Amino acid sequence: MLIKIGKGVLTLCMAFCLVAPGMVMAKDGNARKGKYLYRKYCRECHKEGATGDRVGKPLSPVSKTQAQWEEVFKNAKSLACADQWSQRKEADIDDIYAHLWGHAYDSPSPAKCE
Ligand code: HEC
């Protein structure tokens, strides 16, 4: 009996841990600040017509759906620019996430921010 309950609780916790991080991050972040931080730290390489040694493709919130942004932020360590991300504070990344996710292509308020 106790073992059964224990297993149930464990399964619930595991399911929560798999789902929670993405959701919590998007909710915790400040999208307004994220927009500013994105411009400051990401835009240089990801704007239309960017030049330099390491030009990324042009990105804006509507470049991806919310599910796609979730994938990006879940696997941020495997991005070509992971070294750039790791220079930022975790809270700043959360804010950038809130901005991109919150205005994604399939969000209630899609935004193409230059
Ligand atoms: C020094 C230049 C540079 C900076 C700064 C930079 N990136 Fe990148 N990024 C790249 C390059 C180069 C790639 C690989 C080419 C590509 O896929 O665009 C890349 C890839 C990506 C991708 C994958 C592209 C895709 O369509 O899935 C995402 C998402 C991304 N960067 C987001 C960001 C975010 C968010 C920031 C700010 C925290 C950032 N980048 C900062 C250069 C940069």
mmCIF file of C-alpha atoms and ligand atoms in Angstrom:
data_model
loop_
_atom_site.group_PDB
_atom_site.id
_atom_site.type_symbol
_atom_site.label_atom_id
_atom_site.label_comp_id
_atom_site.label_asym_id
_atom_site.label_seq_id
_atom_site.Cartn_x
_atom_site.Cartn_y
_atom_site.Cartn_z
ATOM 1 C CA MET A 1 0.000 0.000 0.000
ATOM 2 C CA LEU A 2 2.596 2.546 1.112
ATOM 3 C CA ILE A 3 4.926 1.501 -1.657
ATOM 4 C CA LYS A 4 2.166 2.044 -4.198
ATOM 5 C CA ILE A 5 1.499 5.562 -2.940
ATOM 6 C CA GLY A 6 5.211 6.242 -2.876
ATOM 7 C CA LYS A 7 5.555 5.220 -6.493
ATOM 8 C CA GLY A 8 2.613 7.390 -7.459
ATOM 9 C CA VAL A 9 4.120 10.428 -5.800
ATOM 10 C CA LEU A 10 7.468 9.747 -7.411
ATOM 11 C CA THR A 11 5.918 9.494 -10.863
ATOM 12 C CA LEU A 12 4.055 12.755 -10.311
ATOM 13 C CA CYS A 13 7.238 14.508 -9.215
ATOM 14 C CA MET A 14 9.144 13.217 -12.213
ATOM 15 C CA ALA A 15 6.411 14.328 -14.604
ATOM 16 C CA PHE A 16 6.391 17.751 -12.970
ATOM 17 C CA CYS A 17 10.146 18.130 -13.263
ATOM 18 C CA LEU A 18 10.011 17.330 -16.968
ATOM 19 C CA VAL A 19 7.289 19.866 -17.672
ATOM 20 C CA ALA A 20 7.971 22.553 -15.081
ATOM 21 C CA PRO A 21 11.316 24.136 -16.043
ATOM 22 C CA GLY A 22 10.142 25.533 -19.379
ATOM 23 C CA MET A 23 6.892 26.814 -17.962
ATOM 24 C CA VAL A 24 8.421 28.312 -14.862
ATOM 25 C CA MET A 25 11.142 30.078 -16.833
ATOM 26 C CA ALA A 26 8.692 31.736 -19.211
ATOM 27 C CA LYS A 27 6.498 32.862 -16.343
ATOM 28 C CA ASP A 28 9.358 34.089 -14.187
ATOM 29 C CA GLY A 29 11.016 36.149 -16.877
ATOM 30 C CA ASN A 30 10.262 39.796 -17.531
ATOM 31 C CA ALA A 31 9.445 40.083 -21.241
ATOM 32 C CA ARG A 32 9.893 43.849 -21.329
ATOM 33 C CA LYS A 33 13.361 43.573 -19.884
ATOM 34 C CA GLY A 34 13.979 40.598 -22.149
ATOM 35 C CA LYS A 35 13.383 42.692 -25.224
ATOM 36 C CA TYR A 36 15.986 45.171 -24.059
ATOM 37 C CA LEU A 37 18.432 42.391 -23.172
ATOM 38 C CA TYR A 38 17.880 40.647 -26.490
ATOM 39 C CA ARG A 39 18.770 43.846 -28.290
ATOM 40 C CA LYS A 40 21.809 44.303 -26.152
ATOM 41 C CA TYR A 41 23.210 40.774 -26.249
ATOM 42 C CA CYS A 42 21.748 38.888 -29.226
ATOM 43 C CA ARG A 43 20.657 41.246 -31.938
ATOM 44 C CA GLU A 44 24.111 42.186 -33.147
ATOM 45 C CA CYS A 45 24.619 38.712 -34.614
ATOM 46 C CA HIS A 46 20.990 37.916 -35.383
ATOM 47 C CA LYS A 47 19.766 41.021 -37.139
ATOM 48 C CA GLU A 48 18.959 41.354 -40.823
ATOM 49 C CA GLY A 49 22.189 42.101 -42.690
ATOM 50 C CA ALA A 50 24.489 41.459 -39.726
ATOM 51 C CA THR A 51 28.168 41.421 -40.522
ATOM 52 C CA GLY A 52 31.125 39.932 -38.692
ATOM 53 C CA ASP A 53 32.907 36.634 -38.133
ATOM 54 C CA ARG A 54 29.964 34.852 -36.559
ATOM 55 C CA VAL A 55 26.756 35.948 -38.176
ATOM 56 C CA GLY A 56 23.649 34.049 -37.090
ATOM 57 C CA LYS A 57 20.435 34.001 -39.069
ATOM 58 C CA PRO A 58 18.034 36.889 -38.516
ATOM 59 C CA LEU A 59 15.816 36.115 -35.510
ATOM 60 C CA SER A 60 12.827 37.742 -33.899
ATOM 61 C CA PRO A 61 10.084 36.362 -31.638
ATOM 62 C CA VAL A 62 7.922 35.357 -34.628
ATOM 63 C CA SER A 63 10.758 33.298 -36.121
ATOM 64 C CA LYS A 64 9.532 30.384 -34.040
ATOM 65 C CA THR A 65 6.457 28.960 -32.344
ATOM 66 C CA GLN A 66 6.297 28.769 -28.561
ATOM 67 C CA ALA A 67 7.071 25.050 -28.735
ATOM 68 C CA GLN A 68 10.121 25.758 -30.890
ATOM 69 C CA TRP A 69 11.402 28.427 -28.483
ATOM 70 C CA GLU A 70 10.910 25.942 -25.660
ATOM 71 C CA GLU A 71 13.147 23.508 -27.538
ATOM 72 C CA VAL A 72 15.778 26.196 -28.110
ATOM 73 C CA PHE A 73 15.951 27.175 -24.450
ATOM 74 C CA LYS A 74 15.875 23.560 -23.276
ATOM 75 C CA ASN A 75 18.839 22.734 -25.503
ATOM 76 C CA ALA A 76 20.651 26.062 -25.280
ATOM 77 C CA LYS A 77 23.935 24.320 -24.487
ATOM 78 C CA SER A 78 24.017 22.750 -27.942
ATOM 79 C CA LEU A 79 23.547 26.018 -29.852
ATOM 80 C CA ALA A 80 26.339 27.329 -32.051
ATOM 81 C CA CYS A 81 26.407 30.441 -29.842
ATOM 82 C CA ALA A 82 26.213 28.663 -26.466
ATOM 83 C CA ASP A 83 29.409 30.491 -25.470
ATOM 84 C CA GLN A 84 27.508 33.788 -25.801
ATOM 85 C CA TRP A 85 24.635 32.532 -23.688
ATOM 86 C CA SER A 86 26.906 31.293 -20.914
ATOM 87 C CA GLN A 87 28.258 34.826 -20.473
ATOM 88 C CA ARG A 88 24.792 36.003 -19.488
ATOM 89 C CA LYS A 89 23.185 35.717 -16.065
ATOM 90 C CA GLU A 90 20.502 33.069 -15.723
ATOM 91 C CA ALA A 91 17.937 35.746 -14.874
ATOM 92 C CA ASP A 92 18.764 37.615 -18.082
ATOM 93 C CA ILE A 93 18.275 34.447 -20.132
ATOM 94 C CA ASP A 94 14.904 33.955 -18.398
ATOM 95 C CA ASP A 95 13.892 37.476 -19.426
ATOM 96 C CA ILE A 96 14.995 36.923 -23.019
ATOM 97 C CA TYR A 97 13.046 33.674 -23.014
ATOM 98 C CA ALA A 98 9.923 35.460 -21.758
ATOM 99 C CA HIS A 99 10.277 38.007 -24.566
ATOM 100 C CA LEU A 100 10.816 35.506 -27.397
ATOM 101 C CA TRP A 101 8.304 32.935 -26.133
ATOM 102 C CA GLY A 102 5.710 35.525 -25.179
ATOM 103 C CA HIS A 103 5.662 37.056 -28.668
ATOM 104 C CA ALA A 104 6.213 33.856 -30.644
ATOM 105 C CA TYR A 105 4.552 33.200 -33.978
ATOM 106 C CA ASP A 106 1.612 31.348 -32.407
ATOM 107 C CA SER A 107 1.376 33.502 -29.260
ATOM 108 C CA PRO A 108 -1.539 35.863 -28.579
ATOM 109 C CA SER A 109 0.734 38.831 -29.365
ATOM 110 C CA PRO A 110 3.228 37.913 -32.074
ATOM 111 C CA ALA A 111 5.984 40.465 -32.542
ATOM 112 C CA LYS A 112 8.679 41.013 -35.090
ATOM 113 C CA CYS A 113 11.098 43.168 -33.180
ATOM 114 C CA GLU A 114 14.038 44.546 -35.035
HETATM 115 C C1 HEC B 1 28.691 36.434 -31.609
HETATM 116 C C2 HEC B 1 27.471 36.261 -32.375
HETATM 117 C C3 HEC B 1 26.232 35.701 -31.664
HETATM 118 C C4 HEC B 1 25.614 36.164 -30.533
HETATM 119 C C5 HEC B 1 26.012 37.328 -29.657
HETATM 120 C C6 HEC B 1 24.441 35.329 -30.341
HETATM 121 N N1 HEC B 1 24.362 34.396 -31.335
HETATM 122 FE FE1 HEC B 1 22.873 33.036 -31.604
HETATM 123 N N2 HEC B 1 23.921 32.172 -33.119
HETATM 124 C C7 HEC B 1 25.087 32.673 -33.675
HETATM 125 C C8 HEC B 1 25.507 31.806 -34.766
HETATM 126 C C9 HEC B 1 26.728 31.999 -35.649
HETATM 127 C C10 HEC B 1 24.562 30.751 -34.834
HETATM 128 C C11 HEC B 1 24.564 29.558 -35.814
HETATM 129 C C12 HEC B 1 23.925 29.968 -37.113
HETATM 130 C C13 HEC B 1 22.431 30.037 -36.967
HETATM 131 O O1 HEC B 1 21.801 28.981 -36.832
HETATM 132 O O2 HEC B 1 21.882 31.160 -36.957
HETATM 133 C C14 HEC B 1 23.559 31.017 -33.789
HETATM 134 C C15 HEC B 1 22.448 30.249 -33.559
HETATM 135 C C16 HEC B 1 21.387 30.638 -32.747
HETATM 136 C C17 HEC B 1 20.105 29.990 -32.701
HETATM 137 C C18 HEC B 1 19.683 28.774 -33.508
HETATM 138 C C19 HEC B 1 19.056 29.270 -34.775
HETATM 139 C C20 HEC B 1 17.766 28.577 -35.055
HETATM 140 O O3 HEC B 1 17.052 28.979 -35.969
HETATM 141 O O4 HEC B 1 17.388 27.648 -34.332
HETATM 142 C C21 HEC B 1 19.341 30.669 -31.796
HETATM 143 C C22 HEC B 1 17.903 30.372 -31.398
HETATM 144 C C23 HEC B 1 20.148 31.748 -31.278
HETATM 145 N N3 HEC B 1 21.383 31.700 -31.894
HETATM 146 C C24 HEC B 1 19.735 32.654 -30.333
HETATM 147 C C25 HEC B 1 20.556 33.597 -29.736
HETATM 148 C C26 HEC B 1 20.183 34.385 -28.575
HETATM 149 C C27 HEC B 1 18.831 34.330 -27.864
HETATM 150 C C28 HEC B 1 21.253 35.149 -28.267
HETATM 151 C C29 HEC B 1 21.413 36.131 -27.120
HETATM 152 C C30 HEC B 1 21.414 35.522 -25.785
HETATM 153 C C31 HEC B 1 22.299 34.855 -29.248
HETATM 154 N N4 HEC B 1 21.827 33.906 -30.093
HETATM 155 C C32 HEC B 1 23.536 35.480 -29.300
HETATM 156 C C33 HEC B 1 25.754 33.814 -33.285
HETATM 157 C C34 HEC B 1 25.445 34.575 -32.160
#
